[in-house]
Amino acid sequence: MASQVPTSEQLKALPPGYMAEDIGYRLTNTAIAFLVLVHVIYISHIVSRAACAERNHWEIWTLYPLSYLSVVGLSITGVHRGVGRHMSYLLSKEPAKIVPSFQLQTAMELLYMTGVTFPKVCILLLYLRIFADRKVRIATWAVMAIVVSNFVFTGMITTFVVCQPFAFKWDKTIPGGHCADIMALYTYIGVPNIVTDVAIAILPLSTLWKLQMNKKRKFGLFVTFMAGSLGLIAALVRFAEFYEIPLMTDLTYYGVETMIYTIVEPSAYFICSCLPGTRPLVRHIYRSYSSATIFSWKSDKRSSASRSDNSQSFALGNPVGNHTVFVSTPKANGSSGVESSRAGFIRLEETVDVQSTPGRNEQGEMV
């Protein structure tokens, strides 16, 4: 066990309502919210890549599913029995929940490392495919090496050797067992994540700044790549929480706050890694239900009204793009003779009403 069962005198000395406190609902609500969000984003990502993308790379069917399973596993294992209760309550009322709670927390440590590593690798692989600058590519490879090394040495090896034997992490009754400073491990394991987060946010800036495109599209790309800063914010908050909270004094109670950010941070990385992959789906939806359809309907309605109002309208062909142009001109008076023979022609001295709906050319630019 983590500590001894409190005596009756110790229990009487506790503040009123102390034993009844339960803040586990905070963790439950966070886990449910991110489960829903992660599923929506990942389903959109899969549909976009499978139905709308011209080409998919190997990480779409390997790293992304592993990342998805990691963040979903974090949300599920985070909501376990006993979390949110004071350790004194569990020791005196429900001691059977303590060991399973510590075992699930150990599983969360492993899932956390996979959850923050695989999405970062996906983002860095995207950088390598779209950025041609040699210096940026070298820096990207270096950051990827740091990310993978942190996963192997800090995430895997350290987690398994910090306590000897390994089961001593949740069962303190094992004779001769001992642990290193677990609190330091929990706190400083986030430092490499923060450093690599900053690097990932900075890497694309120079290339994006040099792109020759309109400001609207450039701003959209900046927003897409800077979305990764959401993971950086979560990493900073998590680091501060582990540094300030006296976690080891009441692990099952104070652990709620730290486990919340342990769920939020990898989920933010995963969502950010999926967002660039949803662009084909967004572009397809935008083109299918863009304002061109609305404007075309309005133009048809206006042209129909003009025909009943002594005017006639002609739809002109469009050599480029998907927009529609209508030309309206007054009807000719009379049904025979010279005026009738000129029906369908536009005289230069007459006023011509030209209506055009916006569209896009083959390069996707507004015309």
mmCIF file of C-alpha atoms in Angstrom:
data_model
loop_
_atom_site.group_PDB
_atom_site.id
_atom_site.type_symbol
_atom_site.label_atom_id
_atom_site.label_comp_id
_atom_site.label_asym_id
_atom_site.label_seq_id
_atom_site.Cartn_x
_atom_site.Cartn_y
_atom_site.Cartn_z
ATOM 1 C CA MET A 1 0.000 0.000 0.000
ATOM 2 C CA ALA A 2 1.001 3.608 -0.447
ATOM 3 C CA SER A 3 0.658 4.393 3.249
ATOM 4 C CA GLN A 4 -0.687 3.048 6.498
ATOM 5 C CA VAL A 5 -4.376 2.881 7.382
ATOM 6 C CA PRO A 6 -5.223 6.008 9.413
ATOM 7 C CA THR A 7 -6.086 5.474 13.046
ATOM 8 C CA SER A 8 -9.399 6.499 14.542
ATOM 9 C CA GLU A 9 -7.716 9.490 16.186
ATOM 10 C CA GLN A 10 -6.337 10.630 12.848
ATOM 11 C CA LEU A 11 -9.746 10.287 11.204
ATOM 12 C CA LYS A 12 -11.396 12.319 13.978
ATOM 13 C CA ALA A 13 -8.843 15.084 13.452
ATOM 14 C CA LEU A 14 -9.817 15.500 9.789
ATOM 15 C CA PRO A 15 -12.007 18.515 8.827
ATOM 16 C CA PRO A 16 -15.771 17.969 8.494
ATOM 17 C CA GLY A 17 -16.714 16.662 5.069
ATOM 18 C CA TYR A 18 -13.129 15.666 4.272
ATOM 19 C CA MET A 19 -13.933 11.970 3.896
ATOM 20 C CA ALA A 20 -16.922 12.684 1.661
ATOM 21 C CA GLU A 21 -15.012 14.802 -0.875
ATOM 22 C CA ASP A 22 -14.956 13.372 -4.379
ATOM 23 C CA ILE A 23 -13.698 15.417 -7.340
ATOM 24 C CA GLY A 24 -13.492 12.510 -9.757
ATOM 25 C CA TYR A 25 -16.311 14.037 -11.842
ATOM 26 C CA ARG A 26 -13.875 16.648 -13.153
ATOM 27 C CA LEU A 27 -11.732 13.964 -14.710
ATOM 28 C CA THR A 28 -14.785 12.098 -15.998
ATOM 29 C CA ASN A 29 -16.222 15.183 -17.717
ATOM 30 C CA THR A 30 -12.874 16.022 -19.317
ATOM 31 C CA ALA A 31 -12.381 12.465 -20.543
ATOM 32 C CA ILE A 32 -15.863 12.311 -22.100
ATOM 33 C CA ALA A 33 -15.464 15.705 -23.791
ATOM 34 C CA PHE A 34 -12.143 14.765 -25.388
ATOM 35 C CA LEU A 35 -13.381 11.315 -26.353
ATOM 36 C CA VAL A 36 -16.161 12.936 -28.377
ATOM 37 C CA LEU A 37 -13.868 15.579 -29.888
ATOM 38 C CA VAL A 38 -11.149 13.093 -30.792
ATOM 39 C CA HIS A 39 -13.652 10.771 -32.480
ATOM 40 C CA VAL A 40 -15.182 13.590 -34.547
ATOM 41 C CA ILE A 41 -11.788 14.860 -35.704
ATOM 42 C CA TYR A 42 -10.377 11.415 -36.441
ATOM 43 C CA ILE A 43 -13.446 10.264 -38.395
ATOM 44 C CA SER A 44 -13.249 13.474 -40.447
ATOM 45 C CA HIS A 45 -9.548 12.811 -41.010
ATOM 46 C CA ILE A 46 -10.139 9.223 -42.186
ATOM 47 C CA VAL A 47 -12.983 10.228 -44.518
ATOM 48 C CA SER A 48 -10.891 13.063 -45.929
ATOM 49 C CA ARG A 49 -7.871 10.880 -46.620
ATOM 50 C CA ALA A 50 -9.802 7.878 -47.929
ATOM 51 C CA ALA A 51 -12.369 9.680 -50.097
ATOM 52 C CA CYS A 52 -10.908 13.051 -51.028
ATOM 53 C CA ALA A 53 -7.109 12.872 -50.891
ATOM 54 C CA GLU A 54 -5.152 12.007 -54.034
ATOM 55 C CA ARG A 55 -2.428 10.138 -52.138
ATOM 56 C CA ASN A 56 -1.944 8.735 -48.644
ATOM 57 C CA HIS A 57 1.349 7.860 -46.986
ATOM 58 C CA TRP A 58 2.220 4.996 -44.656
ATOM 59 C CA GLU A 59 1.686 6.941 -41.425
ATOM 60 C CA ILE A 60 -2.001 7.444 -42.247
ATOM 61 C CA TRP A 61 -2.631 3.733 -41.639
ATOM 62 C CA THR A 62 -0.010 3.132 -38.898
ATOM 63 C CA LEU A 63 0.976 6.077 -36.703
ATOM 64 C CA TYR A 64 -2.418 7.756 -36.763
ATOM 65 C CA PRO A 65 -4.326 4.656 -35.570
ATOM 66 C CA LEU A 66 -1.715 4.094 -32.839
ATOM 67 C CA SER A 67 -2.056 7.724 -31.756
ATOM 68 C CA TYR A 68 -5.830 7.394 -31.747
ATOM 69 C CA LEU A 69 -5.721 4.254 -29.600
ATOM 70 C CA SER A 70 -3.319 5.957 -27.184
ATOM 71 C CA VAL A 71 -5.463 9.042 -26.555
ATOM 72 C CA VAL A 72 -8.651 6.989 -26.333
ATOM 73 C CA GLY A 73 -6.931 4.609 -23.922
ATOM 74 C CA LEU A 74 -5.833 7.555 -21.777
ATOM 75 C CA SER A 75 -9.384 8.843 -21.485
ATOM 76 C CA ILE A 76 -10.730 5.400 -20.601
ATOM 77 C CA THR A 77 -8.065 4.384 -18.072
ATOM 78 C CA GLY A 78 -8.057 7.838 -16.496
ATOM 79 C CA VAL A 79 -11.597 7.353 -15.229
ATOM 80 C CA HIS A 80 -11.055 4.514 -12.764
ATOM 81 C CA ARG A 81 -12.342 3.607 -9.352
ATOM 82 C CA GLY A 82 -11.001 5.584 -6.453
ATOM 83 C CA VAL A 83 -9.636 8.559 -8.352
ATOM 84 C CA GLY A 84 -10.945 11.799 -6.858
ATOM 85 C CA ARG A 85 -11.194 10.412 -3.331
ATOM 86 C CA HIS A 86 -8.757 11.191 -0.554
ATOM 87 C CA MET A 87 -6.262 8.449 0.197
ATOM 88 C CA SER A 88 -7.447 8.407 3.825
ATOM 89 C CA TYR A 89 -10.950 7.477 2.653
ATOM 90 C CA LEU A 90 -9.699 4.653 0.435
ATOM 91 C CA LEU A 91 -7.399 3.244 3.107
ATOM 92 C CA SER A 92 -10.153 3.164 5.702
ATOM 93 C CA LYS A 93 -13.238 2.402 3.576
ATOM 94 C CA GLU A 94 -12.251 0.843 0.229
ATOM 95 C CA PRO A 95 -8.654 -0.407 0.351
ATOM 96 C CA ALA A 96 -9.258 -2.866 -2.500
ATOM 97 C CA LYS A 97 -9.400 0.057 -4.961
ATOM 98 C CA ILE A 98 -5.902 1.368 -4.233
ATOM 99 C CA VAL A 99 -3.733 -1.185 -6.052
ATOM 100 C CA PRO A 100 -5.886 -1.197 -9.248
ATOM 101 C CA SER A 101 -5.830 2.618 -9.171
ATOM 102 C CA PHE A 102 -2.018 2.715 -9.065
ATOM 103 C CA GLN A 103 -1.796 0.068 -11.800
ATOM 104 C CA LEU A 104 -4.010 2.116 -14.094
ATOM 105 C CA GLN A 105 -1.930 5.213 -13.374
ATOM 106 C CA THR A 106 1.144 3.285 -14.488
ATOM 107 C CA ALA A 107 -0.670 2.327 -17.701
ATOM 108 C CA MET A 108 -1.479 6.014 -18.216
ATOM 109 C CA GLU A 109 2.231 6.853 -18.034
ATOM 110 C CA LEU A 110 2.971 4.525 -20.953
ATOM 111 C CA LEU A 111 -0.057 5.669 -22.962
ATOM 112 C CA TYR A 112 0.907 9.279 -22.339
ATOM 113 C CA MET A 113 4.333 8.804 -23.929
ATOM 114 C CA THR A 114 2.918 7.119 -27.030
ATOM 115 C CA GLY A 115 0.155 9.726 -27.188
ATOM 116 C CA VAL A 116 2.590 12.663 -27.280
ATOM 117 C CA THR A 117 5.191 10.974 -29.532
ATOM 118 C CA PHE A 118 3.292 9.544 -32.505
ATOM 119 C CA PRO A 119 1.310 12.718 -33.371
ATOM 120 C CA LYS A 120 4.522 14.758 -33.289
ATOM 121 C CA VAL A 121 6.218 12.309 -35.637
ATOM 122 C CA CYS A 122 3.219 12.604 -38.000
ATOM 123 C CA ILE A 123 3.527 16.395 -38.033
ATOM 124 C CA LEU A 124 7.283 16.230 -38.651
ATOM 125 C CA LEU A 125 6.797 13.763 -41.525
ATOM 126 C CA LEU A 126 4.370 16.247 -43.049
ATOM 127 C CA TYR A 127 7.041 18.951 -42.781
ATOM 128 C CA LEU A 128 9.565 16.750 -44.595
ATOM 129 C CA ARG A 129 7.150 16.227 -47.490
ATOM 130 C CA ILE A 130 6.152 19.851 -48.060
ATOM 131 C CA PHE A 131 9.294 21.822 -47.151
ATOM 132 C CA ALA A 132 12.184 21.807 -49.622
ATOM 133 C CA ASP A 133 14.590 24.105 -47.765
ATOM 134 C CA ARG A 134 17.660 22.049 -46.800
ATOM 135 C CA LYS A 135 18.201 23.746 -43.427
ATOM 136 C CA VAL A 136 14.562 23.282 -42.452
ATOM 137 C CA ARG A 137 14.694 19.602 -43.403
ATOM 138 C CA ILE A 138 17.858 19.014 -41.367
ATOM 139 C CA ALA A 139 16.294 20.753 -38.359
ATOM 140 C CA THR A 140 13.151 18.646 -38.811
ATOM 141 C CA TRP A 141 15.148 15.420 -38.771
ATOM 142 C CA ALA A 142 16.974 16.606 -35.629
ATOM 143 C CA VAL A 143 13.716 17.383 -33.827
ATOM 144 C CA MET A 144 12.321 13.997 -34.843
ATOM 145 C CA ALA A 145 15.404 12.277 -33.407
ATOM 146 C CA ILE A 146 14.883 14.102 -30.101
ATOM 147 C CA VAL A 147 11.192 13.146 -30.017
ATOM 148 C CA VAL A 148 11.899 9.459 -30.651
ATOM 149 C CA SER A 149 14.836 9.387 -28.211
ATOM 150 C CA ASN A 150 12.700 10.952 -25.499
ATOM 151 C CA PHE A 151 10.064 8.288 -26.102
ATOM 152 C CA VAL A 152 12.547 5.414 -25.890
ATOM 153 C CA PHE A 153 14.709 6.528 -22.969
ATOM 154 C CA THR A 154 12.448 8.739 -20.853
ATOM 155 C CA GLY A 155 9.117 7.180 -21.686
ATOM 156 C CA MET A 156 9.867 3.482 -21.848
ATOM 157 C CA ILE A 157 13.141 2.647 -20.095
ATOM 158 C CA THR A 158 12.783 5.103 -17.213
ATOM 159 C CA THR A 159 9.191 4.071 -16.541
ATOM 160 C CA PHE A 160 10.195 0.428 -16.164
ATOM 161 C CA VAL A 161 13.344 0.962 -14.073
ATOM 162 C CA VAL A 162 12.285 3.815 -11.769
ATOM 163 C CA CYS A 163 10.993 1.236 -9.299
ATOM 164 C CA GLN A 164 12.648 -2.104 -8.542
ATOM 165 C CA PRO A 165 10.894 -4.432 -8.825
ATOM 166 C CA PHE A 166 8.465 -2.877 -11.286
ATOM 167 C CA ALA A 167 5.402 -3.986 -9.250
ATOM 168 C CA PHE A 168 6.650 -1.928 -6.307
ATOM 169 C CA LYS A 169 5.121 1.121 -8.021
ATOM 170 C CA TRP A 170 1.683 0.007 -6.854
ATOM 171 C CA ASP A 171 2.449 -2.536 -4.163
ATOM 172 C CA LYS A 172 4.629 -1.076 -1.417
ATOM 173 C CA THR A 173 4.459 -4.296 0.637
ATOM 174 C CA ILE A 174 7.028 -6.072 -1.574
ATOM 175 C CA PRO A 175 10.132 -6.750 0.598
ATOM 176 C CA GLY A 176 13.277 -4.933 -0.546
ATOM 177 C CA GLY A 177 11.461 -2.818 -3.082
ATOM 178 C CA HIS A 178 12.527 0.758 -3.714
ATOM 179 C CA CYS A 179 11.819 3.651 -6.091
ATOM 180 C CA ALA A 180 13.743 6.648 -7.313
ATOM 181 C CA ASP A 181 12.238 10.147 -7.139
ATOM 182 C CA ILE A 182 8.982 9.475 -8.983
ATOM 183 C CA MET A 183 7.768 13.026 -8.510
ATOM 184 C CA ALA A 184 10.835 14.385 -10.298
ATOM 185 C CA LEU A 185 10.187 11.944 -13.145
ATOM 186 C CA TYR A 186 6.570 13.099 -13.457
ATOM 187 C CA THR A 187 7.617 16.758 -13.406
ATOM 188 C CA TYR A 188 10.628 16.874 -15.693
ATOM 189 C CA ILE A 189 9.440 14.345 -18.235
ATOM 190 C CA GLY A 190 7.486 17.259 -19.711
ATOM 191 C CA VAL A 191 10.580 19.403 -20.383
ATOM 192 C CA PRO A 192 11.641 17.597 -23.602
ATOM 193 C CA ASN A 193 8.020 17.757 -24.760
ATOM 194 C CA ILE A 194 7.946 21.528 -24.287
ATOM 195 C CA VAL A 195 11.277 21.985 -26.113
ATOM 196 C CA THR A 196 10.156 19.924 -29.097
ATOM 197 C CA ASP A 197 6.779 21.697 -29.117
ATOM 198 C CA VAL A 198 8.527 25.058 -29.484
ATOM 199 C CA ALA A 199 10.712 23.663 -32.274
ATOM 200 C CA ILE A 200 7.709 22.231 -34.150
ATOM 201 C CA ALA A 201 5.948 25.594 -33.923
ATOM 202 C CA ILE A 202 8.997 27.500 -35.222
ATOM 203 C CA LEU A 203 10.119 25.158 -38.023
ATOM 204 C CA PRO A 204 7.527 26.114 -40.692
ATOM 205 C CA LEU A 205 7.566 29.880 -40.085
ATOM 206 C CA SER A 206 10.429 30.817 -42.421
ATOM 207 C CA THR A 207 9.077 28.696 -45.282
ATOM 208 C CA LEU A 208 5.514 29.959 -44.885
ATOM 209 C CA TRP A 209 6.724 33.567 -44.818
ATOM 210 C CA LYS A 210 8.448 33.143 -48.190
ATOM 211 C CA LEU A 211 5.447 31.608 -49.962
ATOM 212 C CA GLN A 212 4.153 33.625 -52.903
ATOM 213 C CA MET A 213 0.385 33.543 -52.444
ATOM 214 C CA ASN A 214 -2.430 35.840 -51.455
ATOM 215 C CA LYS A 215 -2.667 36.896 -47.824
ATOM 216 C CA LYS A 216 -5.881 34.963 -47.202
ATOM 217 C CA ARG A 217 -4.389 31.593 -48.182
ATOM 218 C CA LYS A 218 -1.126 32.335 -46.374
ATOM 219 C CA PHE A 219 -3.050 33.204 -43.208
ATOM 220 C CA GLY A 220 -4.977 29.935 -43.488
ATOM 221 C CA LEU A 221 -1.733 27.961 -43.690
ATOM 222 C CA PHE A 222 -0.317 29.844 -40.703
ATOM 223 C CA VAL A 223 -3.409 28.994 -38.667
ATOM 224 C CA THR A 224 -3.200 25.332 -39.721
ATOM 225 C CA PHE A 225 0.432 24.950 -38.684
ATOM 226 C CA MET A 226 0.157 27.100 -35.577
ATOM 227 C CA ALA A 227 -2.672 24.904 -34.294
ATOM 228 C CA GLY A 228 0.099 22.751 -32.852
ATOM 229 C CA SER A 229 0.664 25.434 -30.240
ATOM 230 C CA LEU A 230 -2.429 24.071 -28.469
ATOM 231 C CA GLY A 231 -0.318 21.098 -27.436
ATOM 232 C CA LEU A 232 2.416 23.444 -26.230
ATOM 233 C CA ILE A 233 -0.043 25.313 -24.015
ATOM 234 C CA ALA A 234 -1.297 22.044 -22.528
ATOM 235 C CA ALA A 235 2.297 20.878 -21.923
ATOM 236 C CA LEU A 236 3.168 24.095 -20.091
ATOM 237 C CA VAL A 237 0.093 23.883 -17.869
ATOM 238 C CA ARG A 238 0.778 20.209 -17.111
ATOM 239 C CA PHE A 239 4.382 20.997 -16.151
ATOM 240 C CA ALA A 240 3.205 23.762 -13.816
ATOM 241 C CA GLU A 241 0.606 21.474 -12.221
ATOM 242 C CA PHE A 242 3.168 18.772 -11.432
ATOM 243 C CA TYR A 243 5.573 21.378 -10.086
ATOM 244 C CA GLU A 244 3.065 23.066 -7.755
ATOM 245 C CA ILE A 245 0.710 20.297 -6.580
ATOM 246 C CA PRO A 246 1.869 18.140 -3.611
ATOM 247 C CA LEU A 247 0.898 15.051 -5.573
ATOM 248 C CA MET A 248 2.555 12.377 -3.448
ATOM 249 C CA THR A 249 0.868 13.548 -0.241
ATOM 250 C CA ASP A 250 -2.571 12.474 -1.530
ATOM 251 C CA LEU A 251 -2.090 10.774 -4.882
ATOM 252 C CA THR A 252 -5.657 9.709 -5.591
ATOM 253 C CA TYR A 253 -7.084 13.151 -4.767
ATOM 254 C CA TYR A 254 -4.504 15.580 -6.190
ATOM 255 C CA GLY A 255 -3.944 13.232 -9.097
ATOM 256 C CA VAL A 256 -7.227 14.373 -10.646
ATOM 257 C CA GLU A 257 -5.781 17.696 -11.807
ATOM 258 C CA THR A 258 -2.581 16.188 -13.168
ATOM 259 C CA MET A 259 -4.448 13.378 -14.931
ATOM 260 C CA ILE A 260 -6.744 15.911 -16.588
ATOM 261 C CA TYR A 261 -3.775 17.524 -18.325
ATOM 262 C CA THR A 262 -2.271 14.107 -18.974
ATOM 263 C CA ILE A 263 -5.389 13.476 -21.082
ATOM 264 C CA VAL A 264 -5.629 16.964 -22.597
ATOM 265 C CA GLU A 265 -2.024 17.253 -23.823
ATOM 266 C CA PRO A 266 -1.845 14.098 -26.012
ATOM 267 C CA SER A 267 -5.396 14.717 -27.256
ATOM 268 C CA ALA A 268 -4.382 18.231 -28.343
ATOM 269 C CA TYR A 269 -1.350 16.832 -30.196
ATOM 270 C CA PHE A 270 -3.501 14.240 -31.932
ATOM 271 C CA ILE A 271 -6.151 16.750 -32.978
ATOM 272 C CA CYS A 272 -3.490 19.126 -34.311
ATOM 273 C CA SER A 273 -1.849 16.330 -36.289
ATOM 274 C CA CYS A 274 -5.213 15.419 -37.889
ATOM 275 C CA LEU A 275 -6.263 18.942 -38.873
ATOM 276 C CA PRO A 276 -3.993 19.303 -41.960
ATOM 277 C CA GLY A 277 -5.290 15.966 -43.232
ATOM 278 C CA THR A 278 -8.898 17.161 -43.179
ATOM 279 C CA ARG A 279 -8.241 19.923 -45.730
ATOM 280 C CA PRO A 280 -9.272 17.775 -48.764
ATOM 281 C CA LEU A 281 -12.651 17.089 -47.141
ATOM 282 C CA VAL A 282 -13.147 20.740 -46.175
ATOM 283 C CA ARG A 283 -12.206 21.832 -49.690
ATOM 284 C CA HIS A 284 -14.614 19.321 -51.210
ATOM 285 C CA ILE A 285 -17.478 20.445 -48.995
ATOM 286 C CA TYR A 286 -16.708 24.087 -49.676
ATOM 287 C CA ARG A 287 -16.727 23.568 -53.423
ATOM 288 C CA SER A 288 -19.925 21.523 -53.315
ATOM 289 C CA TYR A 289 -21.884 23.962 -51.160
ATOM 290 C CA SER A 290 -20.072 27.212 -51.835
ATOM 291 C CA SER A 291 -21.658 30.555 -52.448
ATOM 292 C CA ALA A 292 -21.452 29.860 -56.196
ATOM 293 C CA THR A 293 -24.536 27.647 -55.927
ATOM 294 C CA ILE A 294 -26.444 30.301 -53.970
ATOM 295 C CA PHE A 295 -25.498 33.105 -56.319
ATOM 296 C CA SER A 296 -26.342 30.968 -59.349
ATOM 297 C CA TRP A 297 -29.817 30.268 -57.899
ATOM 298 C CA LYS A 298 -30.362 33.966 -57.262
ATOM 299 C CA SER A 299 -29.208 34.800 -60.791
ATOM 300 C CA ASP A 300 -31.629 32.256 -62.256
ATOM 301 C CA LYS A 301 -34.425 33.775 -60.197
ATOM 302 C CA ARG A 302 -33.577 37.309 -61.329
ATOM 303 C CA SER A 303 -33.312 36.236 -64.955
ATOM 304 C CA SER A 304 -36.711 34.513 -64.758
ATOM 305 C CA ALA A 305 -38.264 37.657 -63.338
ATOM 306 C CA SER A 306 -36.649 39.805 -65.999
ATOM 307 C CA ARG A 307 -38.121 37.690 -68.817
ATOM 308 C CA SER A 308 -41.606 38.380 -67.490
ATOM 309 C CA ASP A 309 -40.692 42.060 -67.195
ATOM 310 C CA ASN A 310 -40.120 42.805 -70.870
ATOM 311 C CA SER A 311 -36.527 41.575 -70.799
ATOM 312 C CA GLN A 312 -34.641 38.497 -71.879
ATOM 313 C CA SER A 313 -31.568 36.848 -70.378
ATOM 314 C CA PHE A 314 -28.790 34.745 -71.911
ATOM 315 C CA ALA A 315 -26.360 32.491 -70.048
ATOM 316 C CA LEU A 316 -22.834 32.903 -71.415
ATOM 317 C CA GLY A 317 -20.237 30.143 -71.455
ATOM 318 C CA ASN A 318 -17.350 30.439 -69.036
ATOM 319 C CA PRO A 319 -13.931 29.452 -70.438
ATOM 320 C CA VAL A 320 -12.280 29.154 -66.990
ATOM 321 C CA GLY A 321 -13.618 28.164 -63.580
ATOM 322 C CA ASN A 322 -17.103 27.238 -62.433
ATOM 323 C CA HIS A 323 -18.827 30.627 -62.318
ATOM 324 C CA THR A 324 -21.905 31.593 -64.325
ATOM 325 C CA VAL A 325 -22.505 34.814 -66.312
ATOM 326 C CA PHE A 326 -25.917 36.134 -67.399
ATOM 327 C CA VAL A 327 -26.568 39.011 -69.793
ATOM 328 C CA SER A 328 -29.996 40.664 -69.722
ATOM 329 C CA THR A 329 -31.406 42.994 -72.413
ATOM 330 C CA PRO A 330 -34.859 44.490 -73.067
ATOM 331 C CA LYS A 331 -37.216 42.512 -75.286
ATOM 332 C CA ALA A 332 -37.837 43.696 -78.776
ATOM 333 C CA ASN A 333 -41.221 45.361 -79.381
ATOM 334 C CA GLY A 334 -43.470 43.478 -81.685
ATOM 335 C CA SER A 335 -43.434 39.947 -82.891
ATOM 336 C CA SER A 336 -42.642 40.370 -86.594
ATOM 337 C CA GLY A 337 -40.789 42.548 -89.032
ATOM 338 C CA VAL A 338 -37.405 44.125 -88.434
ATOM 339 C CA GLU A 339 -37.720 44.154 -84.662
ATOM 340 C CA SER A 340 -38.580 40.447 -84.656
ATOM 341 C CA SER A 341 -35.629 39.577 -86.866
ATOM 342 C CA ARG A 342 -33.260 41.211 -84.383
ATOM 343 C CA ALA A 343 -34.568 39.295 -81.385
ATOM 344 C CA GLY A 344 -31.699 37.803 -79.448
ATOM 345 C CA PHE A 345 -29.217 40.538 -80.482
ATOM 346 C CA ILE A 346 -27.892 43.261 -78.177
ATOM 347 C CA ARG A 347 -27.652 46.771 -79.585
ATOM 348 C CA LEU A 348 -24.601 48.748 -78.517
ATOM 349 C CA GLU A 349 -26.646 51.784 -77.604
ATOM 350 C CA GLU A 350 -28.804 49.765 -75.195
ATOM 351 C CA THR A 351 -28.055 49.202 -71.518
ATOM 352 C CA VAL A 352 -26.817 45.695 -70.762
ATOM 353 C CA ASP A 353 -27.044 44.144 -67.274
ATOM 354 C CA VAL A 354 -24.257 41.613 -66.643
ATOM 355 C CA GLN A 355 -24.568 39.348 -63.631
ATOM 356 C CA SER A 356 -21.697 37.086 -62.596
ATOM 357 C CA THR A 357 -21.371 34.619 -59.751
ATOM 358 C CA PRO A 358 -17.979 33.998 -58.145
ATOM 359 C CA GLY A 359 -16.141 30.751 -58.835
ATOM 360 C CA ARG A 360 -12.737 29.118 -58.773
ATOM 361 C CA ASN A 361 -10.284 28.341 -61.535
ATOM 362 C CA GLU A 362 -8.337 25.077 -61.941
ATOM 363 C CA GLN A 363 -5.723 26.239 -59.406
ATOM 364 C CA GLY A 364 -8.402 26.808 -56.746
ATOM 365 C CA GLU A 365 -8.142 30.618 -56.834
ATOM 366 C CA MET A 366 -11.203 32.872 -56.688
ATOM 367 C CA VAL A 367 -12.147 34.431 -60.044
#
